[in-house]
Amino acid sequence: MSCAQDLARYRALFEPKGVIVAGASSHPGKFGFVAAHNILAHGYAGRVFLTNREGGTILDEQTYRSVDEIPDGAADLVFVCTPPASIPDLLRSCANKGVTAAFVSSAGFGEAGEEGLRAERELASLCDELGILLAGPNGQGIISTPVGLCAQIIAPYPPAGRIAVASQSGGFVQAFLNYARSTGVGVSRAVSAGNSASTSVADYLEYFASDPATDVSLIYVEGLADGRAFFEKARAAAAQKPIVVLKGGITAGGARAAASHTGALATNDRVFDGMCRQAGLSRAATVEEAFEIAASFAAQPLPRGPRVFVLTTAGGWGVITADRISQSRDLQLLPLPADLRAAFDAKLPPRWSRNNPADLAGSETRDTVLECLELAVAHSDVDAVVLLGVGIQSNLGDLERRSRFYPAHGLERIVEYHERQDTRYATAAVELSRKYAKPVLVATELADAQPGNPGIVKLKELGAFAYASSHQAATALEHLFRYRRWRDRRGL
Amino acid sequence: MSPSTSTLSEWESKHRLAAAGIPVAEERLCSSAEEAAIAASELGFPIAVKLCGPAIAHKTERGLVRLGLRDGDAVRTASTELLAAARPEDGRVDLLVARMVAGKRELIAGLATDPTFGRCVMLGIGGIFAEILADVVFRLVPVSRTDAEEMLDDLTHRAWLGPFRGEPAVDRERLVDVLVGLGKVAEEDARVRSIDVNPLIVANGLPIAVDALIEVEG
């Protein structure tokens, strides 16, 4: 993306003032219906024009027989669902109407053999000629929550947020959007790159880096046509914002018969991994980890250093979390500072662990968890806090609420108290993180086991989320810290 | 090796590395057994003698390396045998006479051309288990000092670079010099396809290139 004109075309793709759905269909089983339906059903505020050769209405909208009937300058994006042979003429008409971006969902191009590949190259050069940014072909669509755009032939429509997704697989766009829905950590833009005839994942990264609606990019890549260009663009984008990468397709490509030992050891996975480290990209090991790291970048400030403090009301979790952090190549379990121990001593009876992990050992009263949490987050030696035990009280409350004795015997009152406490803990985790600009990560199995737990719900409401285990929280923290370190070492 | 590439002689390979700031074992190029014996006595024993020429890539497999030679007679005998082992297709050959470098640890370093990302610098744990451990890390050329420093820390067995059996820790700055230097050799000559520095012996904490081979296009 080299100039203002390019930027304007990306804006047409992600923030169009009007959208043409070319090849809209009245048949609910067809992509031309699904695309039209999804755009119309999700609150997109711009104008939507459906074209259909037969005319008539679709989804209560009067259709146009041809793009030529659409008012000049009313749409800048076309979502194409028509067969490949019809697309060149269609795009010429669209260009005449002021369209500057096209998302081509139609299949039958590069993925369909030699002839398709030729058609794809012609399509790319035609778009160049017409001044149209070409996304796809053979892609599943675009999401842009700031303008309520759901121009895709897959589900779901995610909550609004700060993660931008670009993927070489439409299936992984879908997977990430579903994780966004389940965690509540939302998405700004999403695009299925399809065959990337002229716009690659690296190009989307460049746009996301300059996009005020985006804080972190999340990408899935398999093959890269130009690895060098990817590296250069991704590194420049990573200097602006964090990028999380999921890579598919590990082959032994580099381990071919090579003249040199070095060549024999240069498998494509190892080279890709080194490229990621060099470019400041956070490479995820699994699909769910990829989303979680991106969500962590979106929800948490970067830690200034590697020193982690663990605060728990659930003993075993604290020990396991401390073990995990102690074994990390990047993080450190902070030895409990003397002044912090003294400050905790003043708040707690002597049976607390007097160590990091700080296990409050059931000695907490109404406000001690909150007070100790603030002492820890505020301490100058602490770079990040993992908070364990949120939701435990409401978990008991849930059991009590379902009991035949409820609401008598004081159960109603105590259940309300439990739930209020967890809500307060969740709120404090988020507020203290913001107040002191340090990550505060909540981890509990209740994230999966009891998603309706008031502690979990509160976190979600505040744009944060609970990690289903402390291992996942530690992994996320490692990525946050490594990105911060990558920046610091390069004076960024 | 693909048919469109050739290798530089070990002597020339090492010269290019040394010019890029990579520490290389002290050695002399000699054309006769007598010359080799004199060079050996100047360098100090024990001595390694290798047959060296632009067309010779796999010296060890062909038995063209003699190690641990302890006096002038041994050097003279070995040199005579090596010169006799040369084949007509080897073209011009010389004797490479080097002082043996003693160290308990071996690294492997080099440069490879990746089909997707192009030329990249490698660092790994060397020695006889290098391929089994496969503890290697890569960075794309050009490699900055910061990139190189991070390579050291990315090794799975990074503790291996610490103090070891009475030897000091590996001098990080010197090792960074090696990695940055490998990138420079590639940058200065677009024809360079691969470089093997194997072994890169750690002698008293200092990495020294003991064998090196540069593969170039054409």
CSV table of N, CA and C in Angstrom, one decimal, chain A residues 223-232 235 247 253-254 256-280 327-330 482 485-490, chain B residues 1-2 58 108-122 130-131 133-144 146-147 149-150 152-158 194-198 213 215:
chain,number,residue,atom,x,y,z
A,223,GLY,N,0.8,-20.9,2.1
A,223,GLY,CA,1.9,-20.6,1.2
A,223,GLY,C,2.1,-19.1,1.0
A,224,LEU,N,3.3,-18.7,0.8
A,224,LEU,CA,3.6,-17.3,0.5
A,224,LEU,C,4.3,-17.2,-0.9
A,225,ALA,N,3.6,-16.5,-1.8
A,225,ALA,CA,4.2,-16.4,-3.1
A,225,ALA,C,5.5,-15.6,-3.1
A,226,ASP,N,5.6,-14.6,-2.3
A,226,ASP,CA,6.8,-13.8,-2.2
A,226,ASP,C,7.2,-13.6,-0.7
A,227,GLY,N,8.0,-14.5,-0.2
A,227,GLY,CA,8.4,-14.6,1.2
A,227,GLY,C,9.1,-13.3,1.6
A,228,ARG,N,9.9,-12.8,0.8
A,228,ARG,CA,10.7,-11.5,1.1
A,228,ARG,C,9.7,-10.4,1.3
A,229,ALA,N,8.8,-10.2,0.4
A,229,ALA,CA,7.9,-9.1,0.4
A,229,ALA,C,7.0,-9.3,1.7
A,230,PHE,N,6.6,-10.5,2.0
A,230,PHE,CA,5.8,-10.7,3.2
A,230,PHE,C,6.6,-10.3,4.4
A,231,PHE,N,7.9,-10.7,4.5
A,231,PHE,CA,8.7,-10.3,5.6
A,231,PHE,C,8.9,-8.8,5.8
A,232,GLU,N,9.2,-8.1,4.7
A,232,GLU,CA,9.4,-6.7,4.8
A,232,GLU,C,8.1,-6.0,5.2
A,235,ARG,N,7.1,-6.9,8.9
A,235,ARG,CA,8.0,-6.3,9.9
A,235,ARG,C,7.7,-4.8,10.1
A,247,LYS,N,0.5,-20.5,11.2
A,247,LYS,CA,1.0,-21.0,9.9
A,247,LYS,C,0.5,-22.4,9.7
A,253,GLY,N,10.2,-29.2,3.0
A,253,GLY,CA,10.7,-28.7,1.7
A,253,GLY,C,12.2,-28.3,1.7
A,254,GLY,N,12.7,-27.8,2.9
A,254,GLY,CA,14.1,-27.4,2.9
A,254,GLY,C,15.0,-28.6,3.1
A,256,ARG,N,15.6,-31.1,1.5
A,256,ARG,CA,16.0,-31.8,0.3
A,256,ARG,C,17.5,-32.1,0.3
A,257,ALA,N,17.8,-32.9,-0.7
A,257,ALA,CA,19.3,-33.2,-0.8
A,257,ALA,C,20.0,-31.9,-1.0
A,258,ALA,N,20.8,-31.5,0.0
A,258,ALA,CA,21.5,-30.3,-0.1
A,258,ALA,C,23.0,-30.5,0.0
A,259,ALA,N,23.7,-29.6,-0.7
A,259,ALA,CA,25.2,-29.7,-0.7
A,259,ALA,C,25.7,-29.4,0.7
A,260,SER,N,25.0,-28.6,1.5
A,260,SER,CA,25.5,-28.1,2.7
A,260,SER,C,24.8,-28.7,3.9
A,261,HIS,N,25.4,-28.8,5.0
A,261,HIS,CA,24.7,-29.2,6.3
A,261,HIS,C,23.7,-28.1,6.6
A,262,THR,N,24.1,-26.9,6.4
A,262,THR,CA,23.2,-25.8,6.7
A,262,THR,C,21.9,-25.9,5.9
A,263,GLY,N,22.1,-26.2,4.6
A,263,GLY,CA,20.9,-26.4,3.7
A,263,GLY,C,20.0,-27.5,4.2
A,264,ALA,N,20.6,-28.6,4.7
A,264,ALA,CA,19.9,-29.8,5.1
A,264,ALA,C,19.1,-29.5,6.4
A,265,LEU,N,19.6,-28.6,7.2
A,265,LEU,CA,18.9,-28.2,8.5
A,265,LEU,C,17.9,-27.1,8.3
A,266,ALA,N,17.9,-26.5,7.1
A,266,ALA,CA,17.0,-25.3,6.8
A,266,ALA,C,15.6,-25.8,6.4
A,267,THR,N,14.9,-26.4,7.3
A,267,THR,CA,13.5,-26.8,6.9
A,267,THR,C,12.7,-25.5,6.9
A,268,ASN,N,11.6,-25.6,6.1
A,268,ASN,CA,10.8,-24.4,5.9
A,268,ASN,C,10.2,-23.9,7.2
A,269,ASP,N,9.9,-24.8,8.1
A,269,ASP,CA,9.3,-24.4,9.4
A,269,ASP,C,10.3,-23.7,10.3
A,270,ARG,N,11.5,-24.1,10.3
A,270,ARG,CA,12.6,-23.4,11.1
A,270,ARG,C,12.9,-22.0,10.5
A,271,VAL,N,12.9,-21.9,9.2
A,271,VAL,CA,13.2,-20.6,8.6
A,271,VAL,C,12.0,-19.7,8.8
A,272,PHE,N,10.8,-20.2,8.7
A,272,PHE,CA,9.6,-19.4,9.0
A,272,PHE,C,9.6,-18.9,10.4
A,273,ASP,N,10.0,-19.8,11.3
A,273,ASP,CA,10.0,-19.4,12.7
A,273,ASP,C,11.0,-18.3,13.0
A,274,GLY,N,12.2,-18.4,12.4
A,274,GLY,CA,13.2,-17.4,12.5
A,274,GLY,C,12.7,-16.1,11.9
A,275,MET,N,12.1,-16.2,10.8
A,275,MET,CA,11.5,-15.0,10.1
A,275,MET,C,10.6,-14.3,11.0
A,276,CYS,N,9.7,-15.0,11.7
A,276,CYS,CA,8.7,-14.4,12.6
A,276,CYS,C,9.4,-13.7,13.8
A,277,ARG,N,10.4,-14.3,14.4
A,277,ARG,CA,11.2,-13.7,15.5
A,277,ARG,C,11.8,-12.4,15.0
A,278,GLN,N,12.4,-12.4,13.8
A,278,GLN,CA,13.1,-11.3,13.3
A,278,GLN,C,12.1,-10.1,13.0
A,279,ALA,N,10.9,-10.5,12.5
A,279,ALA,CA,9.9,-9.5,12.1
A,279,ALA,C,9.1,-9.0,13.2
A,280,GLY,N,9.2,-9.6,14.4
A,280,GLY,CA,8.4,-9.2,15.5
A,280,GLY,C,7.0,-9.8,15.5
A,327,GLN,N,9.3,-22.1,34.7
A,327,GLN,CA,9.9,-22.9,33.6
A,327,GLN,C,10.0,-22.1,32.3
A,328,SER,N,9.4,-20.9,32.3
A,328,SER,CA,9.3,-20.1,31.0
A,328,SER,C,10.7,-19.7,30.6
A,329,ARG,N,11.0,-19.6,29.3
A,329,ARG,CA,12.2,-19.1,28.8
A,329,ARG,C,12.2,-17.6,28.9
A,330,ASP,N,11.0,-17.0,29.0
A,330,ASP,CA,10.9,-15.5,28.9
A,330,ASP,C,10.5,-14.8,30.2
A,482,ARG,N,7.5,-10.8,24.8
A,482,ARG,CA,8.4,-10.9,23.7
A,482,ARG,C,8.2,-9.8,22.7
A,485,ARG,N,9.7,-6.7,24.2
A,485,ARG,CA,11.1,-6.8,24.1
A,485,ARG,C,11.7,-6.5,22.7
A,486,TRP,N,11.0,-7.1,21.7
A,486,TRP,CA,11.3,-6.9,20.3
A,486,TRP,C,11.3,-5.4,20.0
A,487,ARG,N,10.3,-4.7,20.5
A,487,ARG,CA,10.2,-3.3,20.2
A,487,ARG,C,11.3,-2.6,20.9
A,488,ASP,N,11.5,-2.8,22.2
A,488,ASP,CA,12.5,-2.1,23.0
A,488,ASP,C,13.9,-2.3,22.4
A,489,ARG,N,14.2,-3.5,22.0
A,489,ARG,CA,15.6,-3.7,21.5
A,489,ARG,C,15.8,-3.0,20.2
A,490,ARG,N,14.8,-2.6,19.5
A,490,ARG,CA,14.9,-1.9,18.2
A,490,ARG,C,14.6,-0.4,18.3
B,1,MET,N,24.2,-30.3,-4.0
B,1,MET,CA,24.6,-29.1,-4.9
B,1,MET,C,23.9,-29.2,-6.2
B,2,SER,N,23.2,-28.2,-6.6
B,2,SER,CA,22.5,-28.2,-7.9
B,2,SER,C,23.6,-27.9,-8.9
B,58,HIS,N,34.1,-32.4,-0.8
B,58,HIS,CA,33.9,-33.4,0.3
B,58,HIS,C,35.2,-34.1,0.7
B,108,ILE,N,27.7,-25.0,14.8
B,108,ILE,CA,27.7,-25.0,13.3
B,108,ILE,C,27.0,-23.7,12.9
B,109,ALA,N,27.5,-23.1,11.9
B,109,ALA,CA,26.9,-21.8,11.5
B,109,ALA,C,27.0,-21.8,10.0
B,110,GLY,N,26.2,-21.0,9.3
B,110,GLY,CA,26.2,-21.0,7.9
B,110,GLY,C,25.1,-20.1,7.3
B,111,LEU,N,24.9,-20.4,6.0
B,111,LEU,CA,23.9,-19.6,5.3
B,111,LEU,C,23.2,-20.6,4.3
B,112,ALA,N,21.9,-20.5,4.2
B,112,ALA,CA,21.2,-21.3,3.3
B,112,ALA,C,20.2,-20.4,2.5
B,113,THR,N,19.9,-20.9,1.3
B,113,THR,CA,18.9,-20.2,0.5
B,113,THR,C,17.6,-20.9,0.6
B,114,ASP,N,16.6,-20.3,1.2
B,114,ASP,CA,15.3,-20.9,1.4
B,114,ASP,C,14.4,-20.6,0.2
B,115,PRO,N,13.7,-21.5,-0.3
B,115,PRO,CA,12.9,-21.3,-1.6
B,115,PRO,C,11.9,-20.2,-1.4
B,116,THR,N,11.4,-19.9,-0.2
B,116,THR,CA,10.4,-18.9,0.0
B,116,THR,C,11.0,-17.6,0.5
B,117,PHE,N,11.9,-17.6,1.4
B,117,PHE,CA,12.4,-16.4,2.0
B,117,PHE,C,13.8,-16.0,1.5
B,118,GLY,N,14.5,-16.8,0.7
B,118,GLY,CA,15.8,-16.4,0.2
B,118,GLY,C,16.9,-16.7,1.2
B,119,ARG,N,17.9,-15.9,1.2
B,119,ARG,CA,19.1,-16.3,2.0
B,119,ARG,C,18.9,-16.0,3.4
B,120,CYS,N,19.3,-17.0,4.3
B,120,CYS,CA,19.2,-16.8,5.7
B,120,CYS,C,20.4,-17.4,6.4
B,121,VAL,N,20.8,-16.7,7.5
B,121,VAL,CA,21.9,-17.1,8.3
B,121,VAL,C,21.5,-18.1,9.4
B,122,MET,N,22.3,-19.1,9.6
B,122,MET,CA,22.0,-20.2,10.6
B,122,MET,C,23.0,-20.2,11.7
B,130,ALA,N,24.8,-32.9,15.7
B,130,ALA,CA,24.2,-31.7,15.2
B,130,ALA,C,22.8,-32.0,14.5
B,131,GLU,N,22.9,-33.1,13.6
B,131,GLU,CA,21.7,-33.4,12.8
B,131,GLU,C,20.5,-33.9,13.7
B,133,LEU,N,20.1,-33.4,17.1
B,133,LEU,CA,19.6,-32.4,17.9
B,133,LEU,C,18.8,-31.4,17.1
B,134,ALA,N,19.3,-31.1,15.9
B,134,ALA,CA,18.7,-30.1,15.0
B,134,ALA,C,18.3,-28.8,15.8
B,135,ASP,N,19.2,-28.4,16.7
B,135,ASP,CA,19.0,-27.2,17.5
B,135,ASP,C,19.6,-26.0,16.7
B,136,VAL,N,18.8,-25.5,15.8
B,136,VAL,CA,19.3,-24.5,14.9
B,136,VAL,C,18.3,-23.4,14.8
B,137,VAL,N,18.8,-22.2,14.6
B,137,VAL,CA,17.9,-21.0,14.4
B,137,VAL,C,18.4,-20.2,13.2
B,138,PHE,N,17.4,-19.6,12.5
B,138,PHE,CA,17.6,-18.8,11.3
B,138,PHE,C,17.2,-17.4,11.4
B,139,ARG,N,17.9,-16.5,10.6
B,139,ARG,CA,17.4,-15.1,10.4
B,139,ARG,C,17.7,-14.8,9.0
B,140,LEU,N,16.8,-14.0,8.4
B,140,LEU,CA,17.0,-13.6,7.0
B,140,LEU,C,18.1,-12.5,6.9
B,141,VAL,N,18.8,-12.6,5.8
B,141,VAL,CA,19.8,-11.6,5.5
B,141,VAL,C,19.1,-10.3,5.0
B,142,PRO,N,19.6,-9.1,5.5
B,142,PRO,CA,20.7,-8.9,6.3
B,142,PRO,C,20.4,-9.1,7.8
B,143,VAL,N,21.4,-9.5,8.6
B,143,VAL,CA,21.2,-9.8,10.0
B,143,VAL,C,21.8,-8.7,10.8
B,144,SER,N,21.0,-8.0,11.6
B,144,SER,CA,21.6,-7.0,12.4
B,144,SER,C,22.2,-7.6,13.7
B,146,THR,N,21.3,-7.0,16.7
B,146,THR,CA,20.2,-7.3,17.5
B,146,THR,C,19.6,-8.7,17.1
B,147,ASP,N,19.4,-8.8,15.8
B,147,ASP,CA,18.9,-10.1,15.3
B,147,ASP,C,19.8,-11.3,15.7
B,149,GLU,N,22.0,-11.4,18.2
B,149,GLU,CA,21.9,-11.7,19.7
B,149,GLU,C,20.7,-12.5,20.0
B,150,GLU,N,19.6,-12.2,19.4
B,150,GLU,CA,18.4,-13.0,19.6
B,150,GLU,C,18.5,-14.4,19.1
B,152,LEU,N,21.2,-16.3,19.4
B,152,LEU,CA,21.8,-17.0,20.5
B,152,LEU,C,20.8,-17.4,21.6
B,153,ASP,N,19.9,-16.5,21.9
B,153,ASP,CA,18.9,-16.8,23.0
B,153,ASP,C,17.8,-17.8,22.5
B,154,ASP,N,17.6,-17.9,21.2
B,154,ASP,CA,16.6,-18.7,20.7
B,154,ASP,C,17.0,-20.2,20.6
B,155,LEU,N,18.3,-20.5,20.7
B,155,LEU,CA,18.7,-21.9,20.8
B,155,LEU,C,18.0,-22.6,21.9
B,156,THR,N,17.4,-23.8,21.6
B,156,THR,CA,16.7,-24.6,22.7
B,156,THR,C,17.7,-24.8,23.8
B,157,HIS,N,18.9,-25.2,23.5
B,157,HIS,CA,19.9,-25.5,24.5
B,157,HIS,C,20.9,-24.3,24.7
B,158,ARG,N,20.3,-23.1,25.0
B,158,ARG,CA,21.1,-21.9,25.0
B,158,ARG,C,22.1,-21.9,26.2
B,194,SER,N,25.1,-20.8,-0.5
B,194,SER,CA,25.2,-21.4,0.8
B,194,SER,C,26.6,-21.2,1.4
B,195,ILE,N,26.6,-21.2,2.7
B,195,ILE,CA,27.9,-21.3,3.4
B,195,ILE,C,27.8,-22.3,4.5
B,196,ASP,N,28.8,-23.1,4.7
B,196,ASP,CA,28.9,-24.0,5.8
B,196,ASP,C,30.1,-23.6,6.6
B,197,VAL,N,29.9,-23.3,7.9
B,197,VAL,CA,31.1,-23.2,8.8
B,197,VAL,C,30.9,-24.3,9.8
B,198,ASN,N,31.6,-25.4,9.5
B,198,ASN,CA,31.3,-26.6,10.3
B,198,ASN,C,32.6,-27.4,10.4
B,213,LEU,N,33.0,-23.6,3.7
B,213,LEU,CA,32.8,-23.9,2.3
B,213,LEU,C,31.8,-22.9,1.8
B,215,GLU,N,29.3,-21.9,-1.3
B,215,GLU,CA,28.8,-22.4,-2.6
B,215,GLU,C,28.2,-21.2,-3.4
